[in-house]
PDB file of C-alpha atoms in Angstrom:
ATOM      1  CA  MET A   1      29.297  37.040 -34.609  1.00  0.00           C
ATOM      2  CA  VAL A   2      28.217  36.028 -31.083  1.00  0.00           C
ATOM      3  CA  ASP A   3      30.852  34.659 -28.732  1.00  0.00           C
ATOM      4  CA  ILE A   4      29.646  31.616 -26.816  1.00  0.00           C
ATOM      5  CA  ASN A   5      31.436  30.710 -23.646  1.00  0.00           C
ATOM      6  CA  VAL A   6      31.230  26.950 -23.198  1.00  0.00           C
ATOM      7  CA  ASN A   7      32.052  27.219 -19.499  1.00  0.00           C
ATOM      8  CA  ASP A   8      29.140  29.619 -18.968  1.00  0.00           C
ATOM      9  CA  LEU A   9      26.783  27.181 -20.688  1.00  0.00           C
ATOM     10  CA  LYS A  10      27.997  24.347 -18.484  1.00  0.00           C
ATOM     11  CA  GLU A  11      27.531  26.478 -15.372  1.00  0.00           C
ATOM     12  CA  ASN A  12      23.994  27.433 -16.412  1.00  0.00           C
ATOM     13  CA  HIS A  13      23.160  23.787 -17.097  1.00  0.00           C
ATOM     14  CA  THR A  14      24.573  22.761 -13.711  1.00  0.00           C
ATOM     15  CA  GLU A  15      22.551  25.475 -11.938  1.00  0.00           C
ATOM     16  CA  LYS A  16      19.345  24.410 -13.695  1.00  0.00           C
ATOM     17  CA  SER A  17      19.982  20.748 -12.825  1.00  0.00           C
ATOM     18  CA  LEU A  18      20.595  21.661  -9.201  1.00  0.00           C
ATOM     19  CA  LEU A  19      17.435  23.766  -9.081  1.00  0.00           C
ATOM     20  CA  THR A  20      15.440  20.914 -10.604  1.00  0.00           C
ATOM     21  CA  LYS A  21      16.750  18.501  -7.974  1.00  0.00           C
ATOM     22  CA  ILE A  22      15.920  20.946  -5.178  1.00  0.00           C
ATOM     23  CA  LEU A  23      12.367  21.389  -6.496  1.00  0.00           C
ATOM     24  CA  GLN A  24      11.925  17.635  -6.760  1.00  0.00           C
ATOM     25  CA  GLN A  25      13.073  17.212  -3.163  1.00  0.00           C
ATOM     26  CA  VAL A  26      10.708  19.960  -1.990  1.00  0.00           C
ATOM     27  CA  GLN A  27       7.808  18.301  -3.823  1.00  0.00           C
ATOM     28  CA  ARG A  28       8.702  14.928  -2.321  1.00  0.00           C
ATOM     29  CA  GLN A  29       8.869  16.357   1.203  1.00  0.00           C
ATOM     30  CA  TYR A  30       5.542  18.129   0.709  1.00  0.00           C
ATOM     31  CA  LYS A  31       3.989  14.869  -0.456  1.00  0.00           C
ATOM     32  CA  LEU A  32       5.343  12.969   2.570  1.00  0.00           C
ATOM     33  CA  ILE A  33       4.064  15.644   4.955  1.00  0.00           C
ATOM     34  CA  TRP A  34       0.637  15.507   3.286  1.00  0.00           C
ATOM     35  CA  ILE A  35       0.527  11.690   3.540  1.00  0.00           C
ATOM     36  CA  HIS A  36       1.501  11.819   7.220  1.00  0.00           C
ATOM     37  CA  LEU A  37      -1.069  14.536   7.976  1.00  0.00           C
ATOM     38  CA  ILE A  38      -3.893  12.621   6.290  1.00  0.00           C
ATOM     39  CA  ASN A  39      -2.976   9.470   8.234  1.00  0.00           C
ATOM     40  CA  LEU A  40      -2.899  11.384  11.526  1.00  0.00           C
ATOM     41  CA  ILE A  41      -6.333  12.914  10.945  1.00  0.00           C
ATOM     42  CA  SER A  42      -7.730   9.584   9.730  1.00  0.00           C
ATOM     43  CA  ASN A  43      -6.558   7.805  12.851  1.00  0.00           C
ATOM     44  CA  PHE A  44      -7.945  10.531  15.095  1.00  0.00           C
ATOM     45  CA  LEU A  45     -11.437   9.775  13.799  1.00  0.00           C
ATOM     46  CA  GLY A  46     -13.638   7.157  15.409  1.00  0.00           C
ATOM     47  CA  ASN A  47     -15.110   4.042  13.814  1.00  0.00           C
ATOM     48  CA  ASP A  48     -18.688   5.295  13.975  1.00  0.00           C
ATOM     49  CA  PHE A  49     -20.575   5.914  10.740  1.00  0.00           C
ATOM     50  CA  ILE A  50     -19.599   9.583  10.440  1.00  0.00           C
ATOM     51  CA  GLY A  51     -15.946   8.954  11.342  1.00  0.00           C
ATOM     52  CA  SER A  52     -15.741   6.079   8.882  1.00  0.00           C
ATOM     53  CA  GLN A  53     -17.179   8.156   6.030  1.00  0.00           C
ATOM     54  CA  LEU A  54     -14.803  11.017   6.783  1.00  0.00           C
ATOM     55  CA  ARG A  55     -11.891   8.552   6.798  1.00  0.00           C
ATOM     56  CA  ILE A  56     -12.882   7.233   3.367  1.00  0.00           C
ATOM     57  CA  GLY A  57     -13.032  10.802   2.060  1.00  0.00           C
ATOM     58  CA  LEU A  58      -9.598  11.654   3.486  1.00  0.00           C
ATOM     59  CA  LEU A  59      -7.980   8.573   1.965  1.00  0.00           C
ATOM     60  CA  LYS A  60      -9.467   9.451  -1.410  1.00  0.00           C
ATOM     61  CA  THR A  61      -7.675  12.826  -1.248  1.00  0.00           C
ATOM     62  CA  LEU A  62      -4.405  10.863  -1.322  1.00  0.00           C
ATOM     63  CA  GLY A  63      -5.501   9.306  -4.614  1.00  0.00           C
ATOM     64  CA  ILE A  64      -6.541   5.949  -3.137  1.00  0.00           C
ATOM     65  CA  GLN A  65      -9.362   4.351  -5.144  1.00  0.00           C
ATOM     66  CA  ILE A  66     -12.180   3.110  -2.905  1.00  0.00           C
ATOM     67  CA  ALA A  67     -15.313   1.461  -4.275  1.00  0.00           C
ATOM     68  CA  LYS A  68     -18.770   1.368  -2.691  1.00  0.00           C
ATOM     69  CA  ARG A  69     -19.559  -0.083   0.740  1.00  0.00           C
ATOM     70  CA  CYS A  70     -15.962  -0.391   1.921  1.00  0.00           C
ATOM     71  CA  THR A  71     -15.035  -0.236   5.610  1.00  0.00           C
ATOM     72  CA  VAL A  72     -11.649   1.042   6.775  1.00  0.00           C
ATOM     73  CA  ARG A  73     -11.057   1.039  10.525  1.00  0.00           C
ATOM     74  CA  GLY A  74      -8.764   3.559  12.208  1.00  0.00           C
ATOM     75  CA  GLY A  75      -5.161   2.994  13.235  1.00  0.00           C
ATOM     76  CA  SER A  76      -3.738   1.992   9.854  1.00  0.00           C
ATOM     77  CA  TYR A  77      -0.998   3.809   7.928  1.00  0.00           C
ATOM     78  CA  PHE A  78      -1.111   4.256   4.169  1.00  0.00           C
ATOM     79  CA  TYR A  79       2.352   5.150   2.865  1.00  0.00           C
ATOM     80  CA  GLY A  80       1.463   6.383  -0.601  1.00  0.00           C
ATOM     81  CA  ALA A  81      -1.596   6.381  -2.818  1.00  0.00           C
ATOM     82  CA  ASP A  82      -1.276   3.371  -5.133  1.00  0.00           C
ATOM     83  CA  LEU A  83      -4.089   1.377  -3.507  1.00  0.00           C
ATOM     84  CA  VAL A  84      -7.314   0.091  -5.066  1.00  0.00           C
ATOM     85  CA  LEU A  85     -10.182  -1.260  -2.956  1.00  0.00           C
ATOM     86  CA  GLY A  86     -12.971  -3.170  -4.669  1.00  0.00           C
ATOM     87  CA  GLU A  87     -16.558  -3.183  -3.443  1.00  0.00           C
ATOM     88  CA  LYS A  88     -17.335  -4.245   0.146  1.00  0.00           C
ATOM     89  CA  CYS A  89     -13.710  -4.590   1.229  1.00  0.00           C
ATOM     90  CA  PHE A  90     -13.045  -4.551   4.975  1.00  0.00           C
ATOM     91  CA  ILE A  91      -9.768  -3.367   6.530  1.00  0.00           C
ATOM     92  CA  ASN A  92      -9.402  -3.764  10.275  1.00  0.00           C
ATOM     93  CA  ARG A  93      -7.255  -1.674  12.615  1.00  0.00           C
ATOM     94  CA  ASN A  94      -3.489  -1.094  12.691  1.00  0.00           C
ATOM     95  CA  CYS A  95      -2.553  -2.298   9.208  1.00  0.00           C
ATOM     96  CA  TYR A  96       0.436  -0.939   7.299  1.00  0.00           C
ATOM     97  CA  PHE A  97       0.347  -0.383   3.546  1.00  0.00           C
ATOM     98  CA  ASP A  98       3.713   0.194   1.862  1.00  0.00           C
ATOM     99  CA  LEU A  99       2.513   1.552  -1.464  1.00  0.00           C
ATOM    100  CA  SER A 100       5.843   1.748  -3.282  1.00  0.00           C
ATOM    101  CA  ALA A 101       4.055  -0.376  -5.913  1.00  0.00           C
ATOM    102  CA  PRO A 102       0.335  -0.978  -6.452  1.00  0.00           C
ATOM    103  CA  VAL A 103      -1.736  -2.932  -3.940  1.00  0.00           C
ATOM    104  CA  ILE A 104      -5.059  -4.192  -5.287  1.00  0.00           C
ATOM    105  CA  LEU A 105      -7.841  -5.625  -3.137  1.00  0.00           C
ATOM    106  CA  GLU A 106     -10.655  -7.029  -5.237  1.00  0.00           C
ATOM    107  CA  ASP A 107     -14.315  -7.172  -4.144  1.00  0.00           C
ATOM    108  CA  ASN A 108     -15.235  -8.690  -0.758  1.00  0.00           C
ATOM    109  CA  VAL A 109     -11.668  -8.948   0.545  1.00  0.00           C
ATOM    110  CA  VAL A 110     -11.359  -8.949   4.346  1.00  0.00           C
ATOM    111  CA  ILE A 111      -8.125  -7.800   6.019  1.00  0.00           C
ATOM    112  CA  GLY A 112      -7.596  -8.594   9.714  1.00  0.00           C
ATOM    113  CA  HIS A 113      -5.956  -6.197  12.142  1.00  0.00           C
ATOM    114  CA  GLY A 114      -2.207  -5.647  12.064  1.00  0.00           C
ATOM    115  CA  VAL A 115      -1.657  -6.904   8.505  1.00  0.00           C
ATOM    116  CA  THR A 116       1.460  -5.589   6.750  1.00  0.00           C
ATOM    117  CA  PHE A 117       1.674  -5.102   2.980  1.00  0.00           C
ATOM    118  CA  ILE A 118       5.289  -4.760   1.799  1.00  0.00           C
ATOM    119  CA  THR A 119       5.818  -3.837  -1.857  1.00  0.00           C
ATOM    120  CA  ALA A 120       9.362  -2.423  -1.620  1.00  0.00           C
ATOM    121  CA  ASP A 121      12.173  -4.866  -2.352  1.00  0.00           C
ATOM    122  CA  HIS A 122      15.913  -4.370  -2.904  1.00  0.00           C
ATOM    123  CA  GLU A 123      18.515  -5.809  -5.205  1.00  0.00           C
ATOM    124  CA  ILE A 124      21.311  -7.575  -3.335  1.00  0.00           C
ATOM    125  CA  ALA A 125      24.363  -5.347  -3.533  1.00  0.00           C
ATOM    126  CA  GLY A 126      27.945  -5.446  -2.269  1.00  0.00           C
ATOM    127  CA  ALA A 127      29.071  -6.480   1.183  1.00  0.00           C
ATOM    128  CA  ASP A 128      29.374  -2.889   2.408  1.00  0.00           C
ATOM    129  CA  ARG A 129      25.598  -2.422   1.951  1.00  0.00           C
ATOM    130  CA  ARG A 130      23.612  -5.491   0.905  1.00  0.00           C
ATOM    131  CA  ALA A 131      20.323  -3.626   0.432  1.00  0.00           C
ATOM    132  CA  GLY A 132      20.879  -2.223  -3.030  1.00  0.00           C
ATOM    133  CA  LYS A 133      18.609  -0.436  -5.483  1.00  0.00           C
ATOM    134  CA  ALA A 134      14.957  -0.327  -4.395  1.00  0.00           C
ATOM    135  CA  ILE A 135      12.430  -2.196  -6.543  1.00  0.00           C
ATOM    136  CA  GLY A 136       8.642  -1.969  -6.172  1.00  0.00           C
ATOM    137  CA  ARG A 137       6.607  -5.136  -6.778  1.00  0.00           C
ATOM    138  CA  SER A 138       2.832  -5.122  -6.554  1.00  0.00           C
ATOM    139  CA  ILE A 139       0.530  -7.204  -4.347  1.00  0.00           C
ATOM    140  CA  LYS A 140      -2.902  -8.439  -5.396  1.00  0.00           C
ATOM    141  CA  ILE A 141      -5.583  -9.961  -3.165  1.00  0.00           C
ATOM    142  CA  GLU A 142      -8.255 -11.552  -5.319  1.00  0.00           C
ATOM    143  CA  ARG A 143     -11.990 -11.539  -4.790  1.00  0.00           C
ATOM    144  CA  GLY A 144     -13.324 -12.902  -1.505  1.00  0.00           C
ATOM    145  CA  ALA A 145      -9.984 -13.720   0.138  1.00  0.00           C
ATOM    146  CA  TRP A 146      -9.559 -13.387   3.897  1.00  0.00           C
ATOM    147  CA  ILE A 147      -6.233 -12.273   5.367  1.00  0.00           C
ATOM    148  CA  GLY A 148      -5.988 -13.063   9.083  1.00  0.00           C
ATOM    149  CA  ALA A 149      -4.565 -10.855  11.835  1.00  0.00           C
ATOM    150  CA  ASN A 150      -0.867  -9.924  11.836  1.00  0.00           C
ATOM    151  CA  VAL A 151      -0.122 -11.502   8.452  1.00  0.00           C
ATOM    152  CA  THR A 152       2.866 -10.157   6.501  1.00  0.00           C
ATOM    153  CA  LEU A 153       2.565 -10.066   2.703  1.00  0.00           C
ATOM    154  CA  LEU A 154       5.876  -9.753   0.847  1.00  0.00           C
ATOM    155  CA  PRO A 155       6.478  -8.055  -2.531  1.00  0.00           C
ATOM    156  CA  GLY A 156       5.115  -9.491  -5.751  1.00  0.00           C
ATOM    157  CA  ILE A 157       2.630 -12.026  -4.377  1.00  0.00           C
ATOM    158  CA  THR A 158      -0.975 -12.741  -5.350  1.00  0.00           C
ATOM    159  CA  VAL A 159      -3.484 -14.306  -2.963  1.00  0.00           C
ATOM    160  CA  GLY A 160      -5.966 -16.291  -5.031  1.00  0.00           C
ATOM    161  CA  ALA A 161      -9.714 -15.756  -4.935  1.00  0.00           C
ATOM    162  CA  GLY A 162     -11.497 -17.281  -1.953  1.00  0.00           C
ATOM    163  CA  SER A 163      -8.314 -18.184  -0.091  1.00  0.00           C
ATOM    164  CA  VAL A 164      -7.655 -17.832   3.643  1.00  0.00           C
ATOM    165  CA  VAL A 165      -4.320 -16.807   5.143  1.00  0.00           C
ATOM    166  CA  ALA A 166      -4.129 -17.806   8.807  1.00  0.00           C
ATOM    167  CA  ALA A 167      -3.154 -15.292  11.487  1.00  0.00           C
ATOM    168  CA  GLY A 168       0.550 -14.586  11.832  1.00  0.00           C
ATOM    169  CA  ALA A 169       1.565 -16.105   8.496  1.00  0.00           C
ATOM    170  CA  VAL A 170       4.318 -14.670   6.306  1.00  0.00           C
ATOM    171  CA  VAL A 171       3.355 -14.952   2.640  1.00  0.00           C
ATOM    172  CA  THR A 172       6.480 -15.214   0.488  1.00  0.00           C
ATOM    173  CA  LYS A 173       4.951 -16.616  -2.721  1.00  0.00           C
ATOM    174  CA  SER A 174       1.616 -16.522  -4.507  1.00  0.00           C
ATOM    175  CA  ILE A 175      -1.325 -18.586  -3.252  1.00  0.00           C
ATOM    176  CA  VAL A 176      -3.713 -20.464  -5.533  1.00  0.00           C
ATOM    177  CA  PRO A 177      -7.469 -19.835  -5.221  1.00  0.00           C
ATOM    178  CA  ASN A 178      -9.645 -21.486  -2.561  1.00  0.00           C
ATOM    179  CA  THR A 179      -6.912 -22.730  -0.258  1.00  0.00           C
ATOM    180  CA  VAL A 180      -5.933 -22.260   3.389  1.00  0.00           C
ATOM    181  CA  VAL A 181      -2.310 -21.406   4.159  1.00  0.00           C
ATOM    182  CA  ALA A 182      -0.545 -20.858   7.478  1.00  0.00           C
ATOM    183  CA  GLY A 183       2.901 -20.571   9.021  1.00  0.00           C
ATOM    184  CA  VAL A 184       6.253 -18.888   8.483  1.00  0.00           C
ATOM    185  CA  PRO A 185       6.682 -19.074   5.584  1.00  0.00           C
ATOM    186  CA  ALA A 186       3.041 -19.714   4.663  1.00  0.00           C
ATOM    187  CA  LYS A 187       2.374 -23.273   3.460  1.00  0.00           C
ATOM    188  CA  HIS A 188      -0.666 -25.007   1.994  1.00  0.00           C
ATOM    189  CA  LEU A 189      -2.936 -26.664   4.579  1.00  0.00           C
ATOM    190  CA  ARG A 190      -6.061 -27.609   2.683  1.00  0.00           C
ATOM    191  CA  GLU A 191      -8.378 -26.752  -0.162  1.00  0.00           C
ATOM    192  CA  LEU A 192     -11.743 -25.029   0.203  1.00  0.00           C
ATOM    193  CA  PRO A 193     -14.938 -25.504  -1.815  1.00  0.00           C
ATOM    194  CA  ASP A 194     -15.290 -22.920  -4.548  1.00  0.00           C
ATOM    195  CA  ALA A 195     -19.079 -22.610  -4.208  1.00  0.00           C
ATOM    196  CA  CYS A 196     -20.271 -19.274  -2.812  1.00  0.00           C
ATOM    197  CA  CYS A 197     -21.385 -19.460   0.793  1.00  0.00           C
ATOM    198  CA  ALA A 198     -23.801 -17.213   2.655  1.00  0.00           C
ATOM    199  CA  GLU A 199     -22.623 -13.609   2.480  1.00  0.00           C
ATOM    200  CA  SER A 200     -21.151 -12.182   5.664  1.00  0.00           C
ATOM    201  CA  HIS A 201     -20.339  -8.661   6.748  1.00  0.00           C
ATOM    202  CA  PRO A 202     -17.662  -8.532   9.464  1.00  0.00           C
ATOM    203  CA  GLU A 203     -18.058  -5.682  11.904  1.00  0.00           C
ATOM    204  CA  GLU A 204     -14.956  -6.117  14.068  1.00  0.00           C
TER     205      GLU A 204
END
């Protein structure tokens, strides 16, 4: 008959749990270092053809999905990998992508410089610390939309196809297709025709 010491089993289980937590923390720190390194190298590159192609390749190593004929200018920071860019998307300089939840840019989306994508939200907790448990909520920018400079997009919103968000707006709720919104918080200004106009390719 084999004697089994319950206390020894508990100690072994505790040690394994602790080791697992340590390994998870090491993996997380490695991932954060890798993300930061890729962003640093990306932003060191120029916006010439070669620099732009190298930047696209670097971002793909993070797991970011980038379709054909996309342009990503330098100076932005991609915190994570849960980003999908459709064909012919354009991202200008100095944007920030919080990728705690997925961010999806459909085809022909144009992002002005300094745009902030925030997907991390928090439950409201007790008075000692109101920012409670973190919750990720995705952001989707539908086909052909144009997000102006220095816009802030909050968690869980969708910008409808063909819409325009004016510079400096804070988008707190979803926007219907083919509309112009502006302000803090962003409010409806007018509707736009849904017919396709002449194709444009922004270079700045």
